[in-house]
PDB file of C-alpha atoms in Angstrom:
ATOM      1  CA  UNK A1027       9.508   5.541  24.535  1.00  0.00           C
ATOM      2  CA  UNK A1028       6.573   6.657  22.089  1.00  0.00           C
ATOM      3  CA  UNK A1029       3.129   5.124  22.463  1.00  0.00           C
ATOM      4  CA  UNK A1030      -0.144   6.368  20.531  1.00  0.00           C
ATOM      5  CA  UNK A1031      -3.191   5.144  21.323  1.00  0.00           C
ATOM      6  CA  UNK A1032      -6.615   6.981  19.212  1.00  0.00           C
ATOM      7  CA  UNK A1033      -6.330   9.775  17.056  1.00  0.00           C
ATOM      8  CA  UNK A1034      -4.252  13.179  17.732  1.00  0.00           C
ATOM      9  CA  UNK A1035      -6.552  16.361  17.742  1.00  0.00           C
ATOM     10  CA  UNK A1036      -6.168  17.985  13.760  1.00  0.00           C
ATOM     11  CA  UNK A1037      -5.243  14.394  12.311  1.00  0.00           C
ATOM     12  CA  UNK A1038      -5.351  14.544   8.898  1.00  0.00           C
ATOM     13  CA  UNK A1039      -8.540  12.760   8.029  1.00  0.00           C
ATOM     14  CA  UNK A1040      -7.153   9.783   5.781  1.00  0.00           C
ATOM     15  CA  UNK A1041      -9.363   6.598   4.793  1.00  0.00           C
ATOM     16  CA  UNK A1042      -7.261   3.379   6.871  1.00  0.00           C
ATOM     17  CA  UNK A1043      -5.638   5.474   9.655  1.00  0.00           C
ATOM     18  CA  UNK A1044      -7.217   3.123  12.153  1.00  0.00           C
ATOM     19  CA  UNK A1045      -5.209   0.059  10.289  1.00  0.00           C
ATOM     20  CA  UNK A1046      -2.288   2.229   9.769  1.00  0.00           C
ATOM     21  CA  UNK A1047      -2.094   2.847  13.704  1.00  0.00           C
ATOM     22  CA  UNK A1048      -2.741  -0.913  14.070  1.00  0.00           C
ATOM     23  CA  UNK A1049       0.312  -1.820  12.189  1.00  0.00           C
ATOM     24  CA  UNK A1050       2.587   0.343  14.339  1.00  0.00           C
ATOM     25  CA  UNK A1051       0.657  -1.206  17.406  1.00  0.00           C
ATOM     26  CA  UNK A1052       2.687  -3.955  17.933  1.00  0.00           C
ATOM     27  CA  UNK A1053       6.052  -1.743  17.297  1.00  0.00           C
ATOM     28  CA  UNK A1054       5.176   0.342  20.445  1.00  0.00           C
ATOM     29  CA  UNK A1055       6.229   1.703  22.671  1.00  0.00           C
ATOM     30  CA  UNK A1056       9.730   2.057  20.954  1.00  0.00           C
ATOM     31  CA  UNK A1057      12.509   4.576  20.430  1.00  0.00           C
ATOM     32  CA  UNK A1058      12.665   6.732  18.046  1.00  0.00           C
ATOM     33  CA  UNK A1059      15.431   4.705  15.821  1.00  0.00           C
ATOM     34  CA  UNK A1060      13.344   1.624  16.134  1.00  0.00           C
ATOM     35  CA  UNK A1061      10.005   3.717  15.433  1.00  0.00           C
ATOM     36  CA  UNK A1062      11.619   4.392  12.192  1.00  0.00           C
ATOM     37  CA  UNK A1063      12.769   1.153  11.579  1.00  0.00           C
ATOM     38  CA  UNK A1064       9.521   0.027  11.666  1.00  0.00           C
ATOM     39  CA  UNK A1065       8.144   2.785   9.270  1.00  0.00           C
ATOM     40  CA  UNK A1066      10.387   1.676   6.810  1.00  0.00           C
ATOM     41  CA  UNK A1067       9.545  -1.680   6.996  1.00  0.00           C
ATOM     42  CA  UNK A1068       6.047  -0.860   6.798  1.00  0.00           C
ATOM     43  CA  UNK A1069       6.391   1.395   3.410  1.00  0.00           C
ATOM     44  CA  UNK A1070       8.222  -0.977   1.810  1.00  0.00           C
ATOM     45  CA  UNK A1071       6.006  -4.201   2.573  1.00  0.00           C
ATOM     46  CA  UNK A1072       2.856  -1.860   1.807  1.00  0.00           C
ATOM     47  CA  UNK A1073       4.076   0.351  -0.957  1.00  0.00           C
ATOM     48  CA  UNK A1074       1.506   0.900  -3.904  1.00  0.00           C
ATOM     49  CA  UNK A1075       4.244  -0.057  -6.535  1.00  0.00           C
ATOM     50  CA  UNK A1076       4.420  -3.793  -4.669  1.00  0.00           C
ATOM     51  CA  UNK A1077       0.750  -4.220  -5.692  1.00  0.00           C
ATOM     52  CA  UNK A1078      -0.644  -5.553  -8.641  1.00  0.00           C
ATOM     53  CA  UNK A1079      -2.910  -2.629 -10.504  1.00  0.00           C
ATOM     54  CA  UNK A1080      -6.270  -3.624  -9.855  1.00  0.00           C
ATOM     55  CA  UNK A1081      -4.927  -3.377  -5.595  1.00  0.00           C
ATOM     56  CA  UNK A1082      -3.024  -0.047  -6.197  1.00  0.00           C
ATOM     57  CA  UNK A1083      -5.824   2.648  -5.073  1.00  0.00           C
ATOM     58  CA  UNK A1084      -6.822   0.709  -1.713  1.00  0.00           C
ATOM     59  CA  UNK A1085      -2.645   0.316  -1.141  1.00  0.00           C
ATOM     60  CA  UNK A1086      -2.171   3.772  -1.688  1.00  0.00           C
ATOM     61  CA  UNK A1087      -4.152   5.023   0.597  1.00  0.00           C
ATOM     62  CA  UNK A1088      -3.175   2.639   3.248  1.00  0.00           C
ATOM     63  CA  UNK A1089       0.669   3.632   2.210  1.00  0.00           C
ATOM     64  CA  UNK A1090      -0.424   7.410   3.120  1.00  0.00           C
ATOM     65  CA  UNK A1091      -2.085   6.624   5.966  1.00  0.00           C
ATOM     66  CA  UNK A1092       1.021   4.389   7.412  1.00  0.00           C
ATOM     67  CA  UNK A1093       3.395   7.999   6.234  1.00  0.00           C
ATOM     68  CA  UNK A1094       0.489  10.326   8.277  1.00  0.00           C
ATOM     69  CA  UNK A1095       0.537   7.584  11.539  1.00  0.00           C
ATOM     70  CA  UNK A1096       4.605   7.806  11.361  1.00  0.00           C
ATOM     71  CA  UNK A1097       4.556  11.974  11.224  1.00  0.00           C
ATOM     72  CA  UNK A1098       1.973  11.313  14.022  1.00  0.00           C
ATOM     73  CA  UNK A1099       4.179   9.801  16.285  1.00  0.00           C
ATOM     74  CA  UNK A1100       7.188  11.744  15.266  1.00  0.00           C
ATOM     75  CA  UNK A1101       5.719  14.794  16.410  1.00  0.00           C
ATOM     76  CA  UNK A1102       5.011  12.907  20.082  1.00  0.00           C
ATOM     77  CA  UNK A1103       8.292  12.324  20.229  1.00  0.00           C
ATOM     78  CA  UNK A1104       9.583  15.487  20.439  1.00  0.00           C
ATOM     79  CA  UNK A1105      12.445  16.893  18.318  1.00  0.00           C
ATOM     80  CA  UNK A1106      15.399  13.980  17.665  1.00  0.00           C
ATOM     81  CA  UNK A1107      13.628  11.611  19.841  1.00  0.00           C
ATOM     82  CA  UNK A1108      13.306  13.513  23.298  1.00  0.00           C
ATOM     83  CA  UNK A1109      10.019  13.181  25.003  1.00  0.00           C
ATOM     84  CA  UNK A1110       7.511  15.293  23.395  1.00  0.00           C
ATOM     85  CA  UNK A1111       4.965  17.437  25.427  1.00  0.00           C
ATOM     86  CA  UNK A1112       3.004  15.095  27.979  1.00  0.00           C
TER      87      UNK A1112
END
């Protein structure tokens, strides 16, 4: 199961990671199918294109920050889901 609580040492330093994280928050812990499952989700209900114009700039860095919070917990997962390092 992957869980991620605060920020990983080196995080990239992206405006909205703290609601980015938030949004996975209630995903966790999960598997790594159902971690991306709820990545994709996420993209597509916050994707930049979805917004009208005048919203696009504040949704597009949220959309990064939800693809930086995903690689986050990727990389705590270890490779193809297996535990990463504890």
């Amino acid at each position: 199961a992957i869980a991620v609580h605060g920020g990983a040492v080196g995080a990239p330093s992206l405006p909205r990671l703290d609601e980015a994280r938030d949004l996975f928050a209630p995903h966790l812990p999960c598997e790594a199918t159902e971690l991306r499952r709820a990545y994709l989700r996420l993209a597509l209900q916050y994707h930049p294109d979805k917004r009208l114009e005048c919203e696009r700039s504040a949704a597009t860095e949220l959309f990064q920050a939800i693809a930086a919070v995903y690689e986050e917990l990727c990389e705590l997962s270890g490779p193809k889901g297996q535990p990463g390092p504890a």
